[in-house]
XYZ file of C-alpha atoms in Angstrom:
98
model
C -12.744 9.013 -0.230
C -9.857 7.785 2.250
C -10.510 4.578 3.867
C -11.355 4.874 7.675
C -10.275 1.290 8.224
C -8.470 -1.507 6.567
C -9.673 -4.938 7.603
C -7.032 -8.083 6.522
C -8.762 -11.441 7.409
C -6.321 -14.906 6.636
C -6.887 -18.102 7.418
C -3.418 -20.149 6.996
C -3.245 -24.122 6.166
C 0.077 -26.070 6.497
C 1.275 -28.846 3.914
C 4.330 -30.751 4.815
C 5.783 -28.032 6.815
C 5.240 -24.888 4.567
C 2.334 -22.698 5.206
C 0.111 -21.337 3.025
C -2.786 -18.514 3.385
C -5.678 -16.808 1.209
C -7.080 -13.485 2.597
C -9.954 -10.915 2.303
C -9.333 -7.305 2.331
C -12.273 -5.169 3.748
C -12.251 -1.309 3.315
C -14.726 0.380 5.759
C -16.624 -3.069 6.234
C -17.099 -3.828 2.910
C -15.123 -6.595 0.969
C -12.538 -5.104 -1.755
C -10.285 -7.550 -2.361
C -9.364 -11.204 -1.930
C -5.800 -12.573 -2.076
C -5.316 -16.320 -3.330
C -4.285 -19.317 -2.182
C -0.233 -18.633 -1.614
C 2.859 -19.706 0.255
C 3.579 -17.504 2.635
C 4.042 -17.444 6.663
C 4.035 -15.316 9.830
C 2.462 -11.724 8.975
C 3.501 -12.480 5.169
C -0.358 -11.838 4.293
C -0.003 -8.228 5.275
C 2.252 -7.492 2.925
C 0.857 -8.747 0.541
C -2.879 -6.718 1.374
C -0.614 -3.927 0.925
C 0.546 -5.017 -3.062
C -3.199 -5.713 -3.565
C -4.260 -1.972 -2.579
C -1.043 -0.512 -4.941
C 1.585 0.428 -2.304
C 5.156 0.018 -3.610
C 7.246 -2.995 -2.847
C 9.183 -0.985 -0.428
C 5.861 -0.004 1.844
C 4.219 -2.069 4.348
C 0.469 -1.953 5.343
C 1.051 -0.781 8.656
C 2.915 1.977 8.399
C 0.942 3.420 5.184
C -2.644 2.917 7.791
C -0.518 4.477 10.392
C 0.811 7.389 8.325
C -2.020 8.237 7.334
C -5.043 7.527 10.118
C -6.354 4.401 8.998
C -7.358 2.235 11.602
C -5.801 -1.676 10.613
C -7.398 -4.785 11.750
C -6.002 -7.671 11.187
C -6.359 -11.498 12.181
C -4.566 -14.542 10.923
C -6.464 -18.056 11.763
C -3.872 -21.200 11.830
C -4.948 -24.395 11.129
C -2.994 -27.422 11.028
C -3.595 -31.410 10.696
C -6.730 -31.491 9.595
C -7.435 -27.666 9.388
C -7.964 -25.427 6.606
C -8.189 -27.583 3.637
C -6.213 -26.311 0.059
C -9.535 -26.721 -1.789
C -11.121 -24.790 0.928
C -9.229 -21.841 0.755
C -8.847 -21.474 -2.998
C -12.731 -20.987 -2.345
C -12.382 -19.292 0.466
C -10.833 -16.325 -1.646
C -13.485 -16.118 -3.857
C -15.532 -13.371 -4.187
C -19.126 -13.755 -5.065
C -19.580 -13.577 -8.822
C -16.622 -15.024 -10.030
């Protein structure tokens, strides 16, 4: 079954001026992936939701939802100072169970 929408949630920390994410993927409201902790700035995160469903290197998560009637959500949540700790999203990006 084709996904009806992709979902790409990141919350972003920075360290000494680099900035770093983690990310959950939702597929039709349900959780399907997380991405870990990783360097990584702007819309960086989407790109890499797209590795972590299997599109080539060369495709990008927007065009493959467009191209093919996906609906894409996405939302990046920036934190800085005394934001988003490191230790918080390393367990941010876990999925139950693991």
């Amino acid at each position: 079954m084709k996904a009806k929408t992709i979902e790409v949630q990141a919350k972003m920390h920075r360290d000494s001026g680099n900035t770093y994410f983690s990310a959950r993927i939702y597929k039709d409201g349900k959780l399907f992936k997380t991405l870990p902790f990783q360097y990584g700035y702007g819309e960086h995160y989407l790109y890499e939701a797209g590795q972590a469903i299997g599109l080539d290197s060369d495709s990008m998560l927007w065009s493959h939802c467009r191209d093919n009637g996906i609906e894409l959500i996405h939302s990046a949540d920036y934190k800085t100072g005394n934001g988003y700790s490191e230790r918080y999203l390393k367990e941010w990006a876990k999925v139950e169970g693991e």
